[in-house]
Amino acid sequence: MSRPVRVRIAPSPTGEPHVGTLYTALINEAFARRHGGTFILRIEDTDQSRSTPDSEAKIMDAFAWMGLEWDEGPNKGGPHAPYRQSERKAIYAGYADKLLADGNAFRCFCSAERLESVRAAQRKANIPPQYDGHCLTLPPAEAERRVAEGEPHVLRMKVPRHGACDFTDGVYGAVSMPWASIDMQVLVKSDGMPTYHLANVVDDTAMEISHVIRGEEWMASTPKHILLYTYLGLTPPDFIHLPLMRALDRSKLSKRRNPTSTSWFQAQGYLPEAMVNFLGLLFVRPAEGEEEIMTKAEFIERFDIGSVSKAGAVFDIGKLDWLNARWLRERLTPEDFLNRVIGWASADDKFQLGLESARTRIDKFADLAPLMGFLFTGSVPITRESFPTEKLTEAQVSQILAATFALVEKLPEWTEASLFEAVKAMSVDLGMKARDTTPVLFVAITGSRRSLPLFGSMALLGRSVCRERLRAAVRLFEAVPEVPEDDTDSEPGI
Ligand code: GLU
């Protein structure tokens, strides 16, 4: 008898919720509903250095905004609570011990410097960087002695060097990956926390997950997971990898190039119904002439996992605009419309706080709209000429914009005070003063040289909106910095 359908969305709370996470979550829920199953939310916060409660709250808000309904989760409880990995540490330890005792994992004492020099040599020799097996052959007695002496170490999994991992994926069909291409993954870090891989396999087992439905970027990790299931004598779930969402030019949707944060879409005033409709249409293609407007319930009714194609899903924002416009016109009553607009403008008290900050700068209410408009627009109309070049060269303006754009990802907190401090420090790094750099940022963020206080406004607008405005300004000077992609878009939490 086939097992009951239990699926999960397992976000890592390391940043702003990505629209790709919404897409994966929606499919998981639809799959659960189609099969009378259970949809679980699990927070994968084993990476303590990058996980934040704020990010977790934002993920849950974004899911709730979309109208997703999970049956078990941190705020709901359920038979396999807790649903937050940081609260399950003791559960993983038993599995790690078993892997070690059975000889399927080994202790590794290599320093970060040694690992880096191995990787550098491999890169130079055009070999994909991998652990070189240095500690694999340490005699167990020596390893135990070093552990007893308190030497920092990690636990790595053994991986065969010959043959291949073969499995069937629900979308990609037969997949074969040579074991030699699979790294000897760290399973437990030196602080005793499991990595994503161990925690994920243990929890999918403990939570009786029947189908792992996740983004294609996790496909490369699947052999490691299958091997862990084998080592632990467990039956793996079925794997279904969803093709990546791509921009219109087919490049990967990345926050460095495109708006990807749910908060940006919320700040633009897209309706959650239109977002669900839009994401749903990536999977359900209505026949010629058939209605494209559908609710979440209608999407679920029409959804068939078998029709998901490898071709990938193109995120066409023009289509989202079109759908949103139709929802606005055709599906909202005048009263709904009014309430939605008011709710949108007042989210996070933006309207109230903006008004208060404008109070001392106006003579009469009629002055408000021109002063506050930038808080409620998508982008601000600026050209190169909008920027102050009395005291700065264009190269300096461009440098300030690029440095601030880079700051957007680095700031752990997005508040008036943290922005002020960060811009001050950045100005010093550039050999300037904050009074030279802020007029440039004023223009990029507010579209004007005279406006509401800059840092308070940036806090009100939020990180994702400021990111897009700065990106637009950087582009004007044709100096989009080639920041190397980090893994925050795709592999958070390892
Ligand atoms: N924590 C991973 C993420 O953030 C989950 C990947 C998976 O579903 O296995 O996407």
Short mmCIF file of C-alpha atoms and ligand atoms in Angstrom, two decimals:
data_model
loop_
_atom_site.label_atom_id
_atom_site.label_comp_id
_atom_site.label_asym_id
_atom_site.label_seq_id
_atom_site.Cartn_x
_atom_site.Cartn_y
_atom_site.Cartn_z
CA MET A 1 0.00 0.00 0.00
CA SER A 2 1.39 3.40 -0.85
CA ARG A 3 2.11 5.63 2.11
CA PRO A 4 0.03 8.67 2.99
CA VAL A 5 1.09 11.81 1.19
CA ARG A 6 3.05 14.13 3.46
CA VAL A 7 5.00 16.98 1.91
CA ARG A 8 6.86 19.92 3.31
CA ILE A 9 8.25 23.33 2.53
CA ALA A 10 11.50 23.72 4.42
CA PRO A 11 12.77 27.28 4.13
CA SER A 12 15.95 28.50 5.77
CA PRO A 13 15.28 31.79 7.55
CA THR A 14 18.32 33.55 6.16
CA GLY A 15 17.09 36.66 4.46
CA GLU A 16 14.00 37.89 2.74
CA PRO A 17 11.53 35.33 1.47
CA HIS A 18 12.25 34.65 -2.20
CA VAL A 19 9.43 34.37 -4.68
CA GLY A 20 10.88 30.95 -5.63
CA THR A 21 10.06 29.75 -2.13
CA LEU A 22 6.45 30.83 -2.64
CA TYR A 23 6.37 28.90 -5.90
CA THR A 24 7.70 25.72 -4.28
CA ALA A 25 5.39 26.11 -1.29
CA LEU A 26 2.32 26.55 -3.50
CA ILE A 27 3.14 23.38 -5.43
CA ASN A 28 3.67 21.42 -2.24
CA GLU A 29 0.34 22.54 -0.87
CA ALA A 30 -1.44 21.81 -4.15
CA PHE A 31 0.13 18.34 -4.26
CA ALA A 32 -0.95 17.64 -0.67
CA ARG A 33 -4.52 18.78 -1.35
CA ARG A 34 -4.78 16.83 -4.60
CA HIS A 35 -3.83 13.65 -2.78
CA GLY A 36 -5.70 14.21 0.47
CA GLY A 37 -2.32 14.61 2.16
CA THR A 38 -0.65 16.83 4.72
CA PHE A 39 1.38 19.98 4.08
CA ILE A 40 4.08 20.79 6.61
CA LEU A 41 6.14 23.90 7.26
CA ARG A 42 9.56 23.17 8.69
CA ILE A 43 12.08 25.88 9.50
CA GLU A 44 15.61 24.82 8.56
CA ASP A 45 17.68 27.05 10.78
CA THR A 46 20.74 24.91 11.42
CA ASP A 47 22.96 27.68 10.11
CA GLN A 48 22.90 29.73 13.27
CA SER A 49 25.17 32.41 11.88
CA ARG A 50 22.74 33.31 9.13
CA SER A 51 19.31 32.41 10.49
CA THR A 52 17.28 35.13 12.14
CA PRO A 53 13.88 35.18 13.88
CA ASP A 54 13.04 38.22 11.77
CA SER A 55 13.54 36.27 8.58
CA GLU A 56 11.45 33.39 9.94
CA ALA A 57 8.63 35.80 10.79
CA LYS A 58 8.84 37.32 7.31
CA ILE A 59 8.64 33.89 5.67
CA MET A 60 5.56 32.99 7.68
CA ASP A 61 4.00 36.38 6.90
CA ALA A 62 4.69 35.92 3.20
CA PHE A 63 3.11 32.45 3.23
CA ALA A 64 0.12 33.75 5.14
CA TRP A 65 -0.17 36.70 2.72
CA MET A 66 -0.32 34.21 -0.16
CA GLY A 67 -3.07 32.33 1.62
CA LEU A 68 -1.00 29.17 2.03
CA GLU A 69 -2.39 26.84 4.65
CA TRP A 70 0.03 24.46 6.27
CA ASP A 71 -1.32 21.72 8.50
CA GLU A 72 1.71 21.32 10.76
CA GLY A 73 4.41 23.83 11.58
CA PRO A 74 6.13 25.89 14.24
CA ASN A 75 3.07 28.02 14.96
CA LYS A 76 0.62 25.15 14.52
CA GLY A 77 2.27 22.24 16.26
CA GLY A 78 1.60 18.70 15.09
CA PRO A 79 2.59 15.11 15.79
CA HIS A 80 6.26 15.69 14.95
CA ALA A 81 6.88 18.96 16.80
CA PRO A 82 9.13 20.83 17.16
CA TYR A 83 9.16 22.01 13.54
CA ARG A 84 12.19 24.24 13.91
CA GLN A 85 15.49 22.42 13.40
CA SER A 86 17.39 24.44 16.01
CA GLU A 87 15.07 22.86 18.58
CA ARG A 88 15.75 19.33 17.35
CA LYS A 89 19.51 19.17 17.93
CA ALA A 90 19.34 16.13 20.22
CA ILE A 91 17.46 14.14 17.56
CA TYR A 92 20.28 14.54 15.01
CA ALA A 93 23.02 13.48 17.43
CA GLY A 94 21.75 9.89 17.58
CA TYR A 95 21.83 9.58 13.81
CA ALA A 96 25.31 11.10 13.61
CA ASP A 97 26.56 8.62 16.23
CA LYS A 98 25.14 5.73 14.23
CA LEU A 99 26.80 6.89 11.02
CA LEU A 100 30.13 7.13 12.84
CA ALA A 101 29.74 3.81 14.66
CA ASP A 102 28.86 2.01 11.41
CA GLY A 103 31.91 3.47 9.67
CA ASN A 104 29.83 5.54 7.26
CA ALA A 105 31.11 8.85 8.58
CA PHE A 106 34.50 10.01 9.81
CA ARG A 107 35.93 12.80 11.90
CA CYS A 108 37.81 15.48 10.04
CA PHE A 109 40.27 17.79 11.76
CA CYS A 110 41.38 19.76 8.70
CA SER A 111 41.72 23.48 9.28
CA ALA A 112 39.93 26.05 7.16
CA GLU A 113 43.34 27.10 5.76
CA ARG A 114 44.22 23.56 4.71
CA LEU A 115 40.83 23.10 3.02
CA GLU A 116 41.22 26.39 1.20
CA SER A 117 44.67 25.53 -0.08
CA VAL A 118 43.42 22.12 -1.30
CA ARG A 119 40.54 23.81 -3.10
CA ALA A 120 42.82 26.43 -4.61
CA ALA A 121 45.15 23.71 -5.95
CA GLN A 122 42.18 21.81 -7.38
CA ARG A 123 40.83 24.90 -9.07
CA LYS A 124 44.24 25.54 -10.57
CA ALA A 125 44.36 21.98 -11.90
CA ASN A 126 40.82 22.42 -13.26
CA ILE A 127 39.41 19.80 -10.91
CA PRO A 128 36.06 20.61 -9.25
CA PRO A 129 36.87 21.60 -5.64
CA GLN A 130 36.20 18.74 -3.22
CA TYR A 131 37.43 17.38 0.08
CA ASP A 132 40.55 15.30 -0.64
CA GLY A 133 39.96 12.56 1.93
CA HIS A 134 42.86 13.64 4.13
CA CYS A 135 41.28 12.47 7.43
CA LEU A 136 39.54 9.46 5.92
CA THR A 137 42.36 7.12 6.87
CA LEU A 138 43.10 8.44 10.36
CA PRO A 139 43.29 5.49 12.74
CA PRO A 140 40.14 5.59 14.93
CA ALA A 141 42.24 5.58 18.13
CA GLU A 142 44.09 8.70 17.00
CA ALA A 143 40.85 10.42 16.07
CA GLU A 144 39.38 9.59 19.49
CA ARG A 145 42.50 10.89 21.24
CA ARG A 146 42.29 14.19 19.35
CA VAL A 147 38.59 14.51 20.17
CA ALA A 148 39.37 13.85 23.85
CA GLU A 149 42.00 16.58 23.71
CA GLY A 150 39.29 18.96 22.56
CA GLU A 151 40.60 19.49 19.03
CA PRO A 152 37.92 21.12 16.86
CA HIS A 153 36.58 18.81 14.19
CA VAL A 154 33.62 18.09 11.96
CA LEU A 155 31.90 14.88 10.92
CA ARG A 156 31.95 14.05 7.23
CA MET A 157 30.13 11.36 5.30
CA LYS A 158 31.97 8.71 3.37
CA VAL A 159 31.12 8.66 -0.32
CA PRO A 160 32.01 5.83 -2.73
CA ARG A 161 34.59 6.81 -5.32
CA HIS A 162 33.32 4.41 -7.99
CA GLY A 163 29.99 3.84 -9.68
CA ALA A 164 27.08 6.23 -9.84
CA CYS A 165 24.02 7.25 -7.90
CA ASP A 166 20.96 6.41 -9.96
CA PHE A 167 17.53 7.61 -9.06
CA THR A 168 14.25 8.56 -10.66
CA ASP A 169 13.08 12.10 -10.34
CA GLY A 170 9.41 12.96 -10.71
CA VAL A 171 10.13 15.66 -13.28
CA TYR A 172 13.58 14.87 -14.68
CA GLY A 173 13.13 11.08 -15.01
CA ALA A 174 16.19 8.84 -14.73
CA VAL A 175 19.13 10.69 -13.18
CA SER A 176 22.63 9.30 -12.84
CA MET A 177 25.47 11.11 -11.06
CA PRO A 178 28.93 9.60 -10.65
CA TRP A 179 29.83 9.17 -6.98
CA ALA A 180 33.26 10.60 -7.71
CA SER A 181 31.60 13.96 -8.36
CA ILE A 182 29.94 13.98 -4.93
CA ASP A 183 31.79 15.68 -2.11
CA MET A 184 32.39 14.06 1.30
CA GLN A 185 29.85 16.36 2.85
CA VAL A 186 30.18 17.77 6.35
CA LEU A 187 27.30 16.36 8.38
CA VAL A 188 28.00 17.86 11.78
CA LYS A 189 29.82 21.17 12.16
CA SER A 190 32.45 21.90 14.78
CA ASP A 191 29.80 23.61 16.95
CA GLY A 192 27.85 20.35 17.08
CA MET A 193 25.09 21.60 14.80
CA PRO A 194 24.11 19.32 11.94
CA THR A 195 24.39 20.69 8.43
CA TYR A 196 21.35 21.02 6.22
CA HIS A 197 21.99 17.58 4.66
CA LEU A 198 21.89 15.52 7.83
CA ALA A 199 19.06 17.49 9.43
CA ASN A 200 17.02 17.37 6.24
CA VAL A 201 17.26 13.59 5.88
CA VAL A 202 16.61 12.96 9.57
CA ASP A 203 13.60 15.27 9.61
CA ASP A 204 12.12 14.03 6.36
CA THR A 205 12.28 10.58 7.92
CA ALA A 206 10.96 11.59 11.34
CA MET A 207 8.16 13.64 9.79
CA GLU A 208 7.25 10.76 7.46
CA ILE A 209 7.67 12.86 4.34
CA SER A 210 6.51 10.86 1.33
CA HIS A 211 7.55 13.25 -1.46
CA VAL A 212 10.31 15.83 -1.41
CA ILE A 213 9.21 18.57 -3.81
CA ARG A 214 11.86 21.25 -4.04
CA GLY A 215 13.77 23.47 -6.44
CA GLU A 216 16.06 22.03 -9.09
CA GLU A 217 19.06 23.61 -7.38
CA TRP A 218 18.86 20.87 -4.76
CA MET A 219 19.18 18.07 -7.31
CA ALA A 220 22.96 17.99 -6.88
CA SER A 221 22.47 17.28 -3.16
CA THR A 222 20.10 14.39 -3.72
CA PRO A 223 22.81 11.68 -4.09
CA LYS A 224 24.16 12.68 -0.66
CA HIS A 225 20.69 12.35 0.77
CA ILE A 226 20.05 9.00 -0.91
CA LEU A 227 23.35 7.73 0.46
CA LEU A 228 22.43 8.87 3.96
CA TYR A 229 19.09 7.05 3.72
CA THR A 230 20.96 3.92 2.65
CA TYR A 231 23.51 4.20 5.44
CA LEU A 232 20.73 4.62 7.98
CA GLY A 233 18.71 1.72 6.56
CA LEU A 234 15.80 4.01 5.67
CA THR A 235 13.53 4.24 2.62
CA PRO A 236 14.03 7.55 0.81
CA PRO A 237 11.01 9.65 -0.14
CA ASP A 238 10.17 10.22 -3.81
CA PHE A 239 12.07 13.16 -5.24
CA ILE A 240 10.43 15.76 -7.44
CA HIS A 241 12.64 18.67 -8.46
CA LEU A 242 10.91 21.72 -9.86
CA PRO A 243 12.63 23.59 -12.69
CA LEU A 244 14.09 26.91 -11.67
CA MET A 245 12.11 30.01 -12.23
CA ARG A 246 13.90 32.12 -14.82
CA ALA A 247 13.82 35.72 -15.90
CA LEU A 248 12.53 36.57 -19.39
CA ASP A 249 16.09 36.33 -20.76
CA ARG A 250 16.25 32.81 -19.28
CA SER A 251 18.85 33.78 -16.71
CA LYS A 252 18.39 32.55 -13.17
CA LEU A 253 16.08 34.78 -11.12
CA SER A 254 18.50 36.40 -8.77
CA LYS A 255 18.11 39.19 -6.30
CA ARG A 256 21.23 40.76 -7.76
CA ARG A 257 19.50 41.26 -11.08
CA ASN A 258 15.74 41.07 -10.57
CA PRO A 259 13.23 41.78 -7.89
CA THR A 260 12.79 38.43 -6.13
CA SER A 261 11.67 39.32 -2.61
CA THR A 262 8.07 38.80 -1.69
CA SER A 263 8.27 42.10 0.17
CA TRP A 264 9.02 43.92 -3.10
CA PHE A 265 5.90 42.46 -4.72
CA GLN A 266 3.89 43.39 -1.65
CA ALA A 267 5.29 46.92 -1.67
CA GLN A 268 4.30 47.32 -5.32
CA GLY A 269 0.75 46.44 -4.39
CA TYR A 270 0.34 43.15 -6.19
CA LEU A 271 -2.62 41.22 -4.85
CA PRO A 272 -1.83 37.85 -3.30
CA GLU A 273 -4.62 36.35 -5.40
CA ALA A 274 -2.88 37.57 -8.56
CA MET A 275 0.45 36.18 -7.36
CA VAL A 276 -1.09 32.76 -6.69
CA ASN A 277 -2.82 32.93 -10.07
CA PHE A 278 0.43 33.89 -11.78
CA LEU A 279 2.51 31.15 -10.11
CA GLY A 280 -0.27 28.66 -10.73
CA LEU A 281 -0.25 29.46 -14.46
CA LEU A 282 3.39 28.35 -14.56
CA PHE A 283 2.01 24.85 -13.98
CA VAL A 284 -1.50 24.83 -15.36
CA ARG A 285 -1.83 25.93 -18.96
CA PRO A 286 -5.40 26.80 -19.90
CA ALA A 287 -6.41 25.78 -23.41
CA GLU A 288 -6.73 28.42 -26.12
CA GLY A 289 -9.60 30.75 -25.21
CA GLU A 290 -10.00 29.26 -21.72
CA GLU A 291 -10.14 31.61 -18.72
CA GLU A 292 -6.76 32.37 -17.18
CA ILE A 293 -8.08 33.95 -14.02
CA MET A 294 -8.19 31.32 -11.31
CA THR A 295 -8.36 31.22 -7.54
CA LYS A 296 -6.09 29.07 -5.41
CA ALA A 297 -8.86 26.48 -5.07
CA GLU A 298 -9.37 26.41 -8.86
CA PHE A 299 -5.64 26.04 -9.37
CA ILE A 300 -5.46 23.11 -6.97
CA GLU A 301 -8.35 21.46 -8.77
CA ARG A 302 -6.52 21.74 -12.10
CA PHE A 303 -3.02 20.93 -10.85
CA ASP A 304 -1.35 17.71 -11.94
CA ILE A 305 2.25 17.11 -10.92
CA GLY A 306 2.65 14.87 -13.96
CA SER A 307 2.34 17.85 -16.26
CA VAL A 308 5.26 19.78 -14.73
CA SER A 309 7.84 20.06 -17.48
CA LYS A 310 11.60 20.41 -17.30
CA ALA A 311 11.38 23.34 -19.66
CA GLY A 312 11.23 25.66 -16.69
CA ALA A 313 9.05 28.48 -15.63
CA VAL A 314 9.54 31.97 -16.96
CA PHE A 315 8.82 34.79 -14.59
CA ASP A 316 7.19 37.30 -16.91
CA ILE A 317 6.35 40.31 -14.81
CA GLY A 318 4.26 41.77 -17.63
CA LYS A 319 1.97 38.79 -17.28
CA LEU A 320 1.76 39.33 -13.54
CA ASP A 321 0.80 42.97 -14.17
CA TRP A 322 -1.88 41.89 -16.59
CA LEU A 323 -3.34 39.37 -14.17
CA ASN A 324 -3.16 41.81 -11.28
CA ALA A 325 -5.00 44.44 -13.29
CA ARG A 326 -7.72 41.95 -14.10
CA TRP A 327 -8.06 40.93 -10.46
CA LEU A 328 -8.28 44.59 -9.46
CA ARG A 329 -10.93 45.39 -12.04
CA GLU A 330 -12.96 42.24 -12.15
CA ARG A 331 -12.71 40.56 -8.80
CA LEU A 332 -12.66 43.26 -6.14
CA THR A 333 -15.80 45.09 -5.06
CA PRO A 334 -15.35 48.88 -4.65
CA GLU A 335 -15.26 48.33 -0.91
CA ASP A 336 -12.63 45.57 -1.16
CA PHE A 337 -10.58 47.74 -3.43
CA LEU A 338 -10.62 50.63 -0.99
CA ASN A 339 -9.72 48.42 1.94
CA ARG A 340 -6.90 46.77 0.05
CA VAL A 341 -5.40 50.12 -0.95
CA ILE A 342 -5.61 51.44 2.59
CA GLY A 343 -4.10 48.21 3.95
CA TRP A 344 -1.30 48.43 1.39
CA ALA A 345 -0.44 52.05 2.15
CA SER A 346 -0.47 51.48 5.89
CA ALA A 347 1.51 48.22 5.95
CA ASP A 348 4.21 48.44 8.62
CA ASP A 349 2.73 51.85 9.47
CA LYS A 350 4.35 53.33 6.38
CA PHE A 351 1.58 55.85 5.79
CA GLN A 352 1.34 56.94 9.43
CA LEU A 353 5.10 57.22 9.95
CA GLY A 354 5.59 58.91 6.61
CA LEU A 355 2.92 61.49 7.46
CA GLU A 356 4.51 62.20 10.80
CA SER A 357 7.89 62.69 9.24
CA ALA A 358 6.36 65.06 6.65
CA ARG A 359 4.51 67.16 9.25
CA THR A 360 7.32 69.60 9.94
CA ARG A 361 8.04 70.04 6.25
CA ILE A 362 4.63 71.13 4.98
CA ASP A 363 2.56 74.28 5.19
CA LYS A 364 -0.69 72.59 4.27
CA PHE A 365 -1.97 69.13 3.43
CA ALA A 366 -1.73 69.79 -0.28
CA ASP A 367 2.04 69.74 0.12
CA LEU A 368 1.93 66.15 1.31
CA ALA A 369 1.47 64.27 -1.94
CA PRO A 370 4.53 65.68 -3.73
CA LEU A 371 6.63 65.17 -0.62
CA MET A 372 5.50 61.65 0.22
CA GLY A 373 4.76 60.27 -3.22
CA PHE A 374 8.09 58.45 -3.42
CA LEU A 375 7.02 56.20 -0.54
CA PHE A 376 4.23 54.78 -2.65
CA THR A 377 5.62 54.60 -6.18
CA GLY A 378 7.30 51.67 -7.89
CA SER A 379 10.38 53.44 -9.17
CA VAL A 380 11.42 57.08 -9.06
CA PRO A 381 11.91 59.00 -12.31
CA ILE A 382 15.60 59.86 -12.38
CA THR A 383 18.29 60.41 -14.98
CA ARG A 384 22.03 60.96 -14.65
CA GLU A 385 21.32 64.66 -14.55
CA SER A 386 19.19 64.29 -11.43
CA PHE A 387 22.31 63.66 -9.34
CA PRO A 388 24.32 66.43 -7.68
CA THR A 389 27.56 66.90 -9.52
CA GLU A 390 28.47 70.35 -8.16
CA LYS A 391 30.93 68.85 -5.73
CA LEU A 392 31.27 65.31 -7.01
CA THR A 393 32.40 63.83 -10.30
CA GLU A 394 30.13 61.38 -12.11
CA ALA A 395 32.64 58.66 -11.28
CA GLN A 396 32.25 59.44 -7.60
CA VAL A 397 28.46 59.42 -7.83
CA SER A 398 28.63 56.07 -9.50
CA GLN A 399 31.03 54.80 -6.84
CA ILE A 400 28.72 55.92 -4.02
CA LEU A 401 25.76 54.21 -5.65
CA ALA A 402 27.64 50.97 -6.24
CA ALA A 403 28.98 50.90 -2.68
CA THR A 404 25.50 51.50 -1.25
CA PHE A 405 24.01 48.86 -3.52
CA ALA A 406 26.56 46.39 -2.15
CA LEU A 407 25.59 47.43 1.39
CA VAL A 408 22.02 46.31 0.85
CA GLU A 409 23.01 42.65 1.19
CA LYS A 410 25.51 43.17 3.96
CA LEU A 411 23.40 44.96 6.54
CA PRO A 412 22.01 42.47 9.03
CA GLU A 413 19.34 44.91 10.17
CA TRP A 414 17.43 47.40 8.05
CA THR A 415 16.69 50.23 10.45
CA GLU A 416 17.18 53.97 10.40
CA ALA A 417 20.09 53.72 12.87
CA SER A 418 21.86 50.81 11.17
CA LEU A 419 21.53 52.50 7.77
CA PHE A 420 22.93 55.73 9.11
CA GLU A 421 25.94 53.98 10.67
CA ALA A 422 26.58 51.87 7.60
CA VAL A 423 26.44 54.80 5.18
CA LYS A 424 28.71 56.81 7.47
CA ALA A 425 31.28 53.98 7.53
CA MET A 426 30.97 53.46 3.80
CA SER A 427 31.59 57.16 3.20
CA VAL A 428 34.79 56.97 5.22
CA ASP A 429 35.89 53.93 3.21
CA LEU A 430 35.37 55.95 0.04
CA GLY A 431 37.42 58.80 1.51
CA MET A 432 34.32 61.02 1.71
CA LYS A 433 31.97 62.39 4.31
CA ALA A 434 28.36 61.38 4.87
CA ARG A 435 27.36 64.90 3.79
CA ASP A 436 28.89 64.18 0.36
CA THR A 437 27.33 60.79 -0.09
CA THR A 438 23.81 61.28 1.29
CA PRO A 439 22.68 63.84 -1.35
CA VAL A 440 23.39 61.17 -3.97
CA LEU A 441 21.37 58.60 -2.06
CA PHE A 442 18.56 61.09 -1.61
CA VAL A 443 18.13 61.23 -5.35
CA ALA A 444 18.38 57.47 -5.89
CA ILE A 445 15.86 56.67 -3.16
CA THR A 446 13.42 59.58 -3.20
CA GLY A 447 13.87 60.86 -6.75
CA SER A 448 14.45 64.36 -5.46
CA ARG A 449 17.15 66.44 -3.79
CA ARG A 450 14.78 67.71 -1.15
CA SER A 451 12.62 65.20 0.63
CA LEU A 452 11.87 63.44 3.89
CA PRO A 453 14.84 62.37 6.03
CA LEU A 454 16.82 59.81 4.09
CA PHE A 455 17.52 56.98 6.52
CA GLY A 456 14.04 56.99 8.03
CA SER A 457 12.61 56.86 4.51
CA MET A 458 14.88 53.97 3.56
CA ALA A 459 13.71 52.10 6.64
CA LEU A 460 10.07 52.77 5.73
CA LEU A 461 10.56 51.68 2.13
CA GLY A 462 12.26 48.46 3.19
CA ARG A 463 15.30 46.67 1.92
CA SER A 464 13.81 45.20 -1.24
CA VAL A 465 12.44 48.50 -2.55
CA CYS A 466 15.73 50.30 -1.79
CA ARG A 467 17.62 47.52 -3.54
CA GLU A 468 15.62 48.06 -6.73
CA ARG A 469 15.97 51.85 -6.61
CA LEU A 470 19.69 51.65 -6.06
CA ARG A 471 20.03 49.09 -8.81
CA ALA A 472 18.20 51.42 -11.20
CA ALA A 473 20.48 54.30 -10.19
CA VAL A 474 23.63 52.19 -10.54
CA ARG A 475 22.47 51.18 -14.02
CA LEU A 476 22.13 54.80 -15.06
CA PHE A 477 25.86 55.08 -14.63
CA GLU A 478 26.36 51.75 -16.38
CA ALA A 479 28.33 50.45 -13.50
CA VAL A 480 26.36 47.49 -12.23
CA PRO A 481 28.97 45.89 -10.00
CA GLU A 482 29.83 42.33 -10.92
CA VAL A 483 29.30 40.98 -7.44
CA PRO A 484 29.89 37.23 -7.52
CA GLU A 485 26.71 35.29 -6.83
CA ASP A 486 26.69 34.01 -3.31
CA ASP A 487 24.56 31.06 -2.38
CA THR A 488 21.86 33.00 -0.61
CA ASP A 489 19.49 32.71 -3.52
CA SER A 490 19.59 29.00 -3.81
CA GLU A 491 21.34 27.10 -1.10
CA PRO A 492 20.70 28.87 2.12
CA GLY A 493 21.45 27.19 5.35
CA ILE A 494 24.31 24.82 4.62
N1 GLU B 1 16.35 24.57 3.55
C1 GLU B 1 16.30 24.33 2.15
C2 GLU B 1 15.88 25.65 1.47
O1 GLU B 1 16.02 26.65 2.07
C3 GLU B 1 15.34 23.20 1.84
C4 GLU B 1 15.65 22.42 0.62
C5 GLU B 1 14.80 21.17 0.60
O2 GLU B 1 13.58 21.33 0.37
O3 GLU B 1 15.30 20.09 0.83
O4 GLU B 1 15.43 25.70 0.36
#
